[in-house]
Amino acid sequence: MAQVKPMRADARRNRERLLRAAAGVFAEHGAGASLDDIARRAEVGTGTLYRHFPTRQALLEAVYLESVEAIAARADTIAAARPPGVALVAWLGELAVGMLQVRGLKALLGTAVTGAEAVADRADRADRADRADRADRACGDCVRGAAERLVRAAQETGAVRGDVAPIDVLRLVHGVVTACESAGETDGTAVRRYLSLLMEGLTRA
């Protein structure tokens, strides 16, 4: 089995600078922010940025993976305290609000939960490094795994119809978030109301 070489100290410092710069730029300008601007803020060349993060998606994942893991972990916390159907609605509300209020997170989770390819990054994906691949899977697996647990539990109690797949729910949430974002309803009130209405359609007939 091939051994992974440890990252050199200077490479590690560059990666940390890029992550700090990216977090700031994404917060200011969203997921479509200029990668050149991120490299300039980190005071490294664009070549250095692409060596660490071959695609925009890989950079988003590295910046927000901890946030995604925290959102996914909330699923088990909520499930331990509430009935399955209520827990599912509550967790989806937290997921949706996070996607609305943390700039860049919606783009990342949109790809993770829909499996959609970012057209702008498609050419780069063929050359993506193994580290970026693992981050990509980690983000998607976190969210899909949490949704799977909550949806299945809700189905077992009859709170959700048996023909509903966890990915269906995640895609519907992404659509609700997109609609709220377009309408400027980003405080979380509207998205929770819409999710409540959505759940009525997912309830077993």
PDB file of C-alpha atoms in Angstrom:
ATOM      1  CA  MET A   1       0.000   0.000   0.000  1.00  0.00           C
ATOM      2  CA  ALA A   2       1.434   3.367  -1.067  1.00  0.00           C
ATOM      3  CA  GLN A   3       2.312   5.754   1.716  1.00  0.00           C
ATOM      4  CA  VAL A   4       1.026   9.343   1.615  1.00  0.00           C
ATOM      5  CA  LYS A   5       3.899  11.778   1.882  1.00  0.00           C
ATOM      6  CA  PRO A   6       3.491  14.331   4.676  1.00  0.00           C
ATOM      7  CA  MET A   7       2.933  17.877   3.475  1.00  0.00           C
ATOM      8  CA  ARG A   8       5.994  20.115   3.672  1.00  0.00           C
ATOM      9  CA  ALA A   9       5.840  22.920   6.222  1.00  0.00           C
ATOM     10  CA  ASP A  10       5.750  25.641   3.553  1.00  0.00           C
ATOM     11  CA  ALA A  11       3.031  23.833   1.611  1.00  0.00           C
ATOM     12  CA  ARG A  12       1.005  23.426   4.794  1.00  0.00           C
ATOM     13  CA  ARG A  13       1.339  27.138   5.556  1.00  0.00           C
ATOM     14  CA  ASN A  14       0.224  28.024   2.016  1.00  0.00           C
ATOM     15  CA  ARG A  15      -2.801  25.749   2.326  1.00  0.00           C
ATOM     16  CA  GLU A  16      -3.809  27.343   5.632  1.00  0.00           C
ATOM     17  CA  ARG A  17      -3.414  30.832   4.157  1.00  0.00           C
ATOM     18  CA  LEU A  18      -5.550  29.848   1.182  1.00  0.00           C
ATOM     19  CA  LEU A  19      -8.297  28.463   3.428  1.00  0.00           C
ATOM     20  CA  ARG A  20      -8.370  31.636   5.547  1.00  0.00           C
ATOM     21  CA  ALA A  21      -8.445  33.833   2.461  1.00  0.00           C
ATOM     22  CA  ALA A  22     -11.126  31.710   0.783  1.00  0.00           C
ATOM     23  CA  ALA A  23     -13.361  31.799   3.854  1.00  0.00           C
ATOM     24  CA  GLY A  24     -13.209  35.592   3.831  1.00  0.00           C
ATOM     25  CA  VAL A  25     -13.729  36.015   0.095  1.00  0.00           C
ATOM     26  CA  PHE A  26     -16.587  33.497  -0.076  1.00  0.00           C
ATOM     27  CA  ALA A  27     -18.283  35.227   2.877  1.00  0.00           C
ATOM     28  CA  GLU A  28     -18.019  38.570   1.088  1.00  0.00           C
ATOM     29  CA  HIS A  29     -18.805  37.555  -2.487  1.00  0.00           C
ATOM     30  CA  GLY A  30     -20.403  34.111  -2.411  1.00  0.00           C
ATOM     31  CA  ALA A  31     -19.397  30.816  -3.986  1.00  0.00           C
ATOM     32  CA  GLY A  32     -18.738  32.416  -7.373  1.00  0.00           C
ATOM     33  CA  ALA A  33     -15.991  34.667  -6.014  1.00  0.00           C
ATOM     34  CA  SER A  34     -12.841  35.028  -8.081  1.00  0.00           C
ATOM     35  CA  LEU A  35     -10.237  32.370  -7.348  1.00  0.00           C
ATOM     36  CA  ASP A  36      -7.568  34.831  -8.474  1.00  0.00           C
ATOM     37  CA  ASP A  37      -8.748  37.209  -5.734  1.00  0.00           C
ATOM     38  CA  ILE A  38      -8.421  34.400  -3.186  1.00  0.00           C
ATOM     39  CA  ALA A  39      -4.864  33.665  -4.309  1.00  0.00           C
ATOM     40  CA  ARG A  40      -3.956  37.361  -4.122  1.00  0.00           C
ATOM     41  CA  ARG A  41      -5.403  37.715  -0.628  1.00  0.00           C
ATOM     42  CA  ALA A  42      -3.449  34.639   0.471  1.00  0.00           C
ATOM     43  CA  GLU A  43      -0.349  36.133  -1.177  1.00  0.00           C
ATOM     44  CA  VAL A  44       0.321  33.046  -3.266  1.00  0.00           C
ATOM     45  CA  GLY A  45       0.244  32.364  -6.977  1.00  0.00           C
ATOM     46  CA  THR A  46      -2.756  30.867  -8.727  1.00  0.00           C
ATOM     47  CA  GLY A  47      -0.637  27.804  -9.507  1.00  0.00           C
ATOM     48  CA  THR A  48      -0.213  27.210  -5.782  1.00  0.00           C
ATOM     49  CA  LEU A  49      -3.963  27.504  -5.276  1.00  0.00           C
ATOM     50  CA  TYR A  50      -4.686  24.915  -7.978  1.00  0.00           C
ATOM     51  CA  ARG A  51      -2.059  22.521  -6.671  1.00  0.00           C
ATOM     52  CA  HIS A  52      -3.867  22.433  -3.338  1.00  0.00           C
ATOM     53  CA  PHE A  53      -7.412  22.760  -4.677  1.00  0.00           C
ATOM     54  CA  PRO A  54      -7.764  21.600  -8.306  1.00  0.00           C
ATOM     55  CA  THR A  55     -11.368  22.874  -8.572  1.00  0.00           C
ATOM     56  CA  ARG A  56     -13.589  25.535  -7.047  1.00  0.00           C
ATOM     57  CA  GLN A  57     -15.661  22.703  -5.581  1.00  0.00           C
ATOM     58  CA  ALA A  58     -12.609  21.246  -3.843  1.00  0.00           C
ATOM     59  CA  LEU A  59     -11.881  24.622  -2.257  1.00  0.00           C
ATOM     60  CA  LEU A  60     -15.483  25.082  -1.114  1.00  0.00           C
ATOM     61  CA  GLU A  61     -15.426  21.622   0.435  1.00  0.00           C
ATOM     62  CA  ALA A  62     -12.216  22.318   2.309  1.00  0.00           C
ATOM     63  CA  VAL A  63     -13.551  25.623   3.652  1.00  0.00           C
ATOM     64  CA  TYR A  64     -16.969  24.353   4.696  1.00  0.00           C
ATOM     65  CA  LEU A  65     -16.439  20.670   5.509  1.00  0.00           C
ATOM     66  CA  GLU A  66     -16.446  21.370   9.255  1.00  0.00           C
ATOM     67  CA  SER A  67     -19.743  23.266   8.959  1.00  0.00           C
ATOM     68  CA  VAL A  68     -21.271  20.443   6.923  1.00  0.00           C
ATOM     69  CA  GLU A  69     -20.170  17.873   9.494  1.00  0.00           C
ATOM     70  CA  ALA A  70     -21.689  19.964  12.287  1.00  0.00           C
ATOM     71  CA  ILE A  71     -25.023  20.219  10.461  1.00  0.00           C
ATOM     72  CA  ALA A  72     -25.021  16.463   9.846  1.00  0.00           C
ATOM     73  CA  ALA A  73     -24.210  15.741  13.496  1.00  0.00           C
ATOM     74  CA  ARG A  74     -27.221  17.815  14.563  1.00  0.00           C
ATOM     75  CA  ALA A  75     -29.460  15.181  12.964  1.00  0.00           C
ATOM     76  CA  ASP A  76     -28.637  12.650  15.686  1.00  0.00           C
ATOM     77  CA  THR A  77     -28.927  15.232  18.458  1.00  0.00           C
ATOM     78  CA  ILE A  78     -32.372  16.317  17.280  1.00  0.00           C
ATOM     79  CA  ALA A  79     -33.501  12.722  16.681  1.00  0.00           C
ATOM     80  CA  ALA A  80     -32.649  11.809  20.271  1.00  0.00           C
ATOM     81  CA  ALA A  81     -34.903  14.547  21.629  1.00  0.00           C
ATOM     82  CA  ARG A  82     -37.926  14.590  19.307  1.00  0.00           C
ATOM     83  CA  PRO A  83     -40.340  12.212  17.552  1.00  0.00           C
ATOM     84  CA  PRO A  84     -39.063  11.101  14.105  1.00  0.00           C
ATOM     85  CA  GLY A  85     -41.337  13.262  11.959  1.00  0.00           C
ATOM     86  CA  VAL A  86     -40.754  16.357  14.068  1.00  0.00           C
ATOM     87  CA  ALA A  87     -37.015  15.671  14.139  1.00  0.00           C
ATOM     88  CA  LEU A  88     -36.871  15.465  10.346  1.00  0.00           C
ATOM     89  CA  VAL A  89     -38.637  18.813   9.914  1.00  0.00           C
ATOM     90  CA  ALA A  90     -36.441  20.468  12.549  1.00  0.00           C
ATOM     91  CA  TRP A  91     -33.209  19.213  10.996  1.00  0.00           C
ATOM     92  CA  LEU A  92     -34.259  20.153   7.488  1.00  0.00           C
ATOM     93  CA  GLY A  93     -35.026  23.626   8.840  1.00  0.00           C
ATOM     94  CA  GLU A  94     -31.506  23.942  10.251  1.00  0.00           C
ATOM     95  CA  LEU A  95     -30.014  22.665   7.011  1.00  0.00           C
ATOM     96  CA  ALA A  96     -32.045  25.123   4.954  1.00  0.00           C
ATOM     97  CA  VAL A  97     -31.239  28.108   7.173  1.00  0.00           C
ATOM     98  CA  GLY A  98     -27.555  27.227   6.991  1.00  0.00           C
ATOM     99  CA  MET A  99     -27.736  27.141   3.206  1.00  0.00           C
ATOM    100  CA  LEU A 100     -29.450  30.536   3.205  1.00  0.00           C
ATOM    101  CA  GLN A 101     -27.258  32.363   5.680  1.00  0.00           C
ATOM    102  CA  VAL A 102     -23.734  31.018   5.086  1.00  0.00           C
ATOM    103  CA  ARG A 103     -22.589  32.262   1.705  1.00  0.00           C
ATOM    104  CA  GLY A 104     -20.974  29.469  -0.266  1.00  0.00           C
ATOM    105  CA  LEU A 105     -22.626  26.674   1.707  1.00  0.00           C
ATOM    106  CA  LYS A 106     -25.632  26.454  -0.614  1.00  0.00           C
ATOM    107  CA  ALA A 107     -23.418  25.972  -3.656  1.00  0.00           C
ATOM    108  CA  LEU A 108     -21.452  23.267  -1.893  1.00  0.00           C
ATOM    109  CA  LEU A 109     -24.466  21.407  -0.512  1.00  0.00           C
ATOM    110  CA  GLY A 110     -26.355  21.868  -3.771  1.00  0.00           C
ATOM    111  CA  THR A 111     -23.704  19.802  -5.508  1.00  0.00           C
ATOM    112  CA  ALA A 112     -23.432  17.355  -2.625  1.00  0.00           C
ATOM    113  CA  VAL A 113     -27.138  16.573  -2.387  1.00  0.00           C
ATOM    114  CA  THR A 114     -28.048  16.648  -6.074  1.00  0.00           C
ATOM    115  CA  GLY A 115     -24.926  15.065  -7.503  1.00  0.00           C
ATOM    116  CA  ALA A 116     -24.862  17.863 -10.092  1.00  0.00           C
ATOM    117  CA  GLU A 117     -21.600  18.629 -11.824  1.00  0.00           C
ATOM    118  CA  ALA A 118     -20.404  22.207 -11.856  1.00  0.00           C
ATOM    119  CA  VAL A 119     -20.037  22.981 -15.539  1.00  0.00           C
ATOM    120  CA  ALA A 120     -17.238  25.475 -15.004  1.00  0.00           C
ATOM    121  CA  ASP A 121     -15.183  22.877 -13.144  1.00  0.00           C
ATOM    122  CA  ARG A 122     -15.893  19.897 -15.375  1.00  0.00           C
ATOM    123  CA  ALA A 123     -12.618  20.066 -17.286  1.00  0.00           C
ATOM    124  CA  ASP A 124     -10.678  20.195 -14.025  1.00  0.00           C
ATOM    125  CA  ARG A 125     -12.378  17.190 -12.489  1.00  0.00           C
ATOM    126  CA  ALA A 126     -10.498  14.717 -14.646  1.00  0.00           C
ATOM    127  CA  ASP A 127      -7.303  15.843 -12.927  1.00  0.00           C
ATOM    128  CA  ARG A 128      -8.660  16.223  -9.390  1.00  0.00           C
ATOM    129  CA  ALA A 129      -6.333  14.991  -6.673  1.00  0.00           C
ATOM    130  CA  ASP A 130      -7.301  12.087  -4.406  1.00  0.00           C
ATOM    131  CA  ARG A 131      -7.495  14.451  -1.411  1.00  0.00           C
ATOM    132  CA  ALA A 132     -10.147  16.557  -3.127  1.00  0.00           C
ATOM    133  CA  ASP A 133     -12.076  13.417  -4.104  1.00  0.00           C
ATOM    134  CA  ARG A 134     -12.200  12.341  -0.483  1.00  0.00           C
ATOM    135  CA  ALA A 135     -13.452  15.772   0.617  1.00  0.00           C
ATOM    136  CA  ASP A 136     -16.129  15.689  -2.084  1.00  0.00           C
ATOM    137  CA  ARG A 137     -17.418  12.316  -0.903  1.00  0.00           C
ATOM    138  CA  ALA A 138     -17.202  13.362   2.749  1.00  0.00           C
ATOM    139  CA  CYS A 139     -19.500  16.367   2.260  1.00  0.00           C
ATOM    140  CA  GLY A 140     -22.078  14.423   0.302  1.00  0.00           C
ATOM    141  CA  ASP A 141     -21.922  11.395   2.576  1.00  0.00           C
ATOM    142  CA  CYS A 142     -22.401  13.517   5.727  1.00  0.00           C
ATOM    143  CA  VAL A 143     -25.592  15.133   4.532  1.00  0.00           C
ATOM    144  CA  ARG A 144     -27.037  12.148   2.717  1.00  0.00           C
ATOM    145  CA  GLY A 145     -26.310   9.870   5.681  1.00  0.00           C
ATOM    146  CA  ALA A 146     -28.077  12.197   8.105  1.00  0.00           C
ATOM    147  CA  ALA A 147     -31.074  12.520   5.799  1.00  0.00           C
ATOM    148  CA  GLU A 148     -31.202   8.752   5.343  1.00  0.00           C
ATOM    149  CA  ARG A 149     -31.389   8.129   9.089  1.00  0.00           C
ATOM    150  CA  LEU A 150     -34.080  10.713   9.721  1.00  0.00           C
ATOM    151  CA  VAL A 151     -36.246   9.862   6.722  1.00  0.00           C
ATOM    152  CA  ARG A 152     -36.147   6.115   7.431  1.00  0.00           C
ATOM    153  CA  ALA A 153     -37.050   6.693  11.090  1.00  0.00           C
ATOM    154  CA  ALA A 154     -39.958   8.933  10.067  1.00  0.00           C
ATOM    155  CA  GLN A 155     -41.155   6.315   7.591  1.00  0.00           C
ATOM    156  CA  GLU A 156     -41.099   3.607  10.254  1.00  0.00           C
ATOM    157  CA  THR A 157     -43.528   5.633  12.362  1.00  0.00           C
ATOM    158  CA  GLY A 158     -45.726   6.609   9.425  1.00  0.00           C
ATOM    159  CA  ALA A 159     -44.722  10.274   9.519  1.00  0.00           C
ATOM    160  CA  VAL A 160     -43.377  10.117   5.939  1.00  0.00           C
ATOM    161  CA  ARG A 161     -44.648   8.093   2.986  1.00  0.00           C
ATOM    162  CA  GLY A 162     -42.736   4.932   2.192  1.00  0.00           C
ATOM    163  CA  ASP A 163     -42.110   5.869  -1.444  1.00  0.00           C
ATOM    164  CA  VAL A 164     -40.078   8.976  -0.499  1.00  0.00           C
ATOM    165  CA  ALA A 165     -36.307   8.649  -0.893  1.00  0.00           C
ATOM    166  CA  PRO A 166     -33.915  10.704   1.265  1.00  0.00           C
ATOM    167  CA  ILE A 167     -32.407  12.313  -1.846  1.00  0.00           C
ATOM    168  CA  ASP A 168     -35.936  13.427  -2.860  1.00  0.00           C
ATOM    169  CA  VAL A 169     -36.232  15.342   0.399  1.00  0.00           C
ATOM    170  CA  LEU A 170     -32.804  16.961   0.031  1.00  0.00           C
ATOM    171  CA  ARG A 171     -33.545  18.081  -3.509  1.00  0.00           C
ATOM    172  CA  LEU A 172     -36.876  19.557  -2.448  1.00  0.00           C
ATOM    173  CA  VAL A 173     -35.157  21.451   0.364  1.00  0.00           C
ATOM    174  CA  HIS A 174     -32.601  22.794  -2.092  1.00  0.00           C
ATOM    175  CA  GLY A 175     -35.462  24.027  -4.280  1.00  0.00           C
ATOM    176  CA  VAL A 176     -37.178  25.741  -1.346  1.00  0.00           C
ATOM    177  CA  VAL A 177     -33.910  27.437  -0.366  1.00  0.00           C
ATOM    178  CA  THR A 178     -33.363  28.634  -3.933  1.00  0.00           C
ATOM    179  CA  ALA A 179     -36.883  30.095  -4.042  1.00  0.00           C
ATOM    180  CA  CYS A 180     -36.440  31.884  -0.697  1.00  0.00           C
ATOM    181  CA  GLU A 181     -33.081  33.240  -1.769  1.00  0.00           C
ATOM    182  CA  SER A 182     -34.554  34.605  -4.994  1.00  0.00           C
ATOM    183  CA  ALA A 183     -37.357  36.284  -3.028  1.00  0.00           C
ATOM    184  CA  GLY A 184     -34.928  37.800  -0.535  1.00  0.00           C
ATOM    185  CA  GLU A 185     -36.454  35.790   2.329  1.00  0.00           C
ATOM    186  CA  THR A 186     -33.239  34.829   4.071  1.00  0.00           C
ATOM    187  CA  ASP A 187     -34.043  35.166   7.778  1.00  0.00           C
ATOM    188  CA  GLY A 188     -35.256  31.569   8.036  1.00  0.00           C
ATOM    189  CA  THR A 189     -38.909  32.314   8.827  1.00  0.00           C
ATOM    190  CA  ALA A 190     -40.252  31.706   5.338  1.00  0.00           C
ATOM    191  CA  VAL A 191     -38.122  28.652   4.646  1.00  0.00           C
ATOM    192  CA  ARG A 192     -39.345  26.930   7.812  1.00  0.00           C
ATOM    193  CA  ARG A 193     -42.959  27.648   6.856  1.00  0.00           C
ATOM    194  CA  TYR A 194     -42.449  26.281   3.358  1.00  0.00           C
ATOM    195  CA  LEU A 195     -40.755  23.174   4.723  1.00  0.00           C
ATOM    196  CA  SER A 196     -43.721  22.584   7.012  1.00  0.00           C
ATOM    197  CA  LEU A 197     -46.049  22.773   3.999  1.00  0.00           C
ATOM    198  CA  LEU A 198     -43.721  20.494   2.068  1.00  0.00           C
ATOM    199  CA  MET A 199     -43.811  17.876   4.807  1.00  0.00           C
ATOM    200  CA  GLU A 200     -47.608  17.706   4.532  1.00  0.00           C
ATOM    201  CA  GLY A 201     -47.130  16.414   1.007  1.00  0.00           C
ATOM    202  CA  LEU A 202     -44.637  13.795   2.212  1.00  0.00           C
ATOM    203  CA  THR A 203     -46.929  12.445   4.921  1.00  0.00           C
ATOM    204  CA  ARG A 204     -48.348   9.004   4.377  1.00  0.00           C
ATOM    205  CA  ALA A 205     -51.818   9.216   2.819  1.00  0.00           C
TER     206      ALA A 205
END
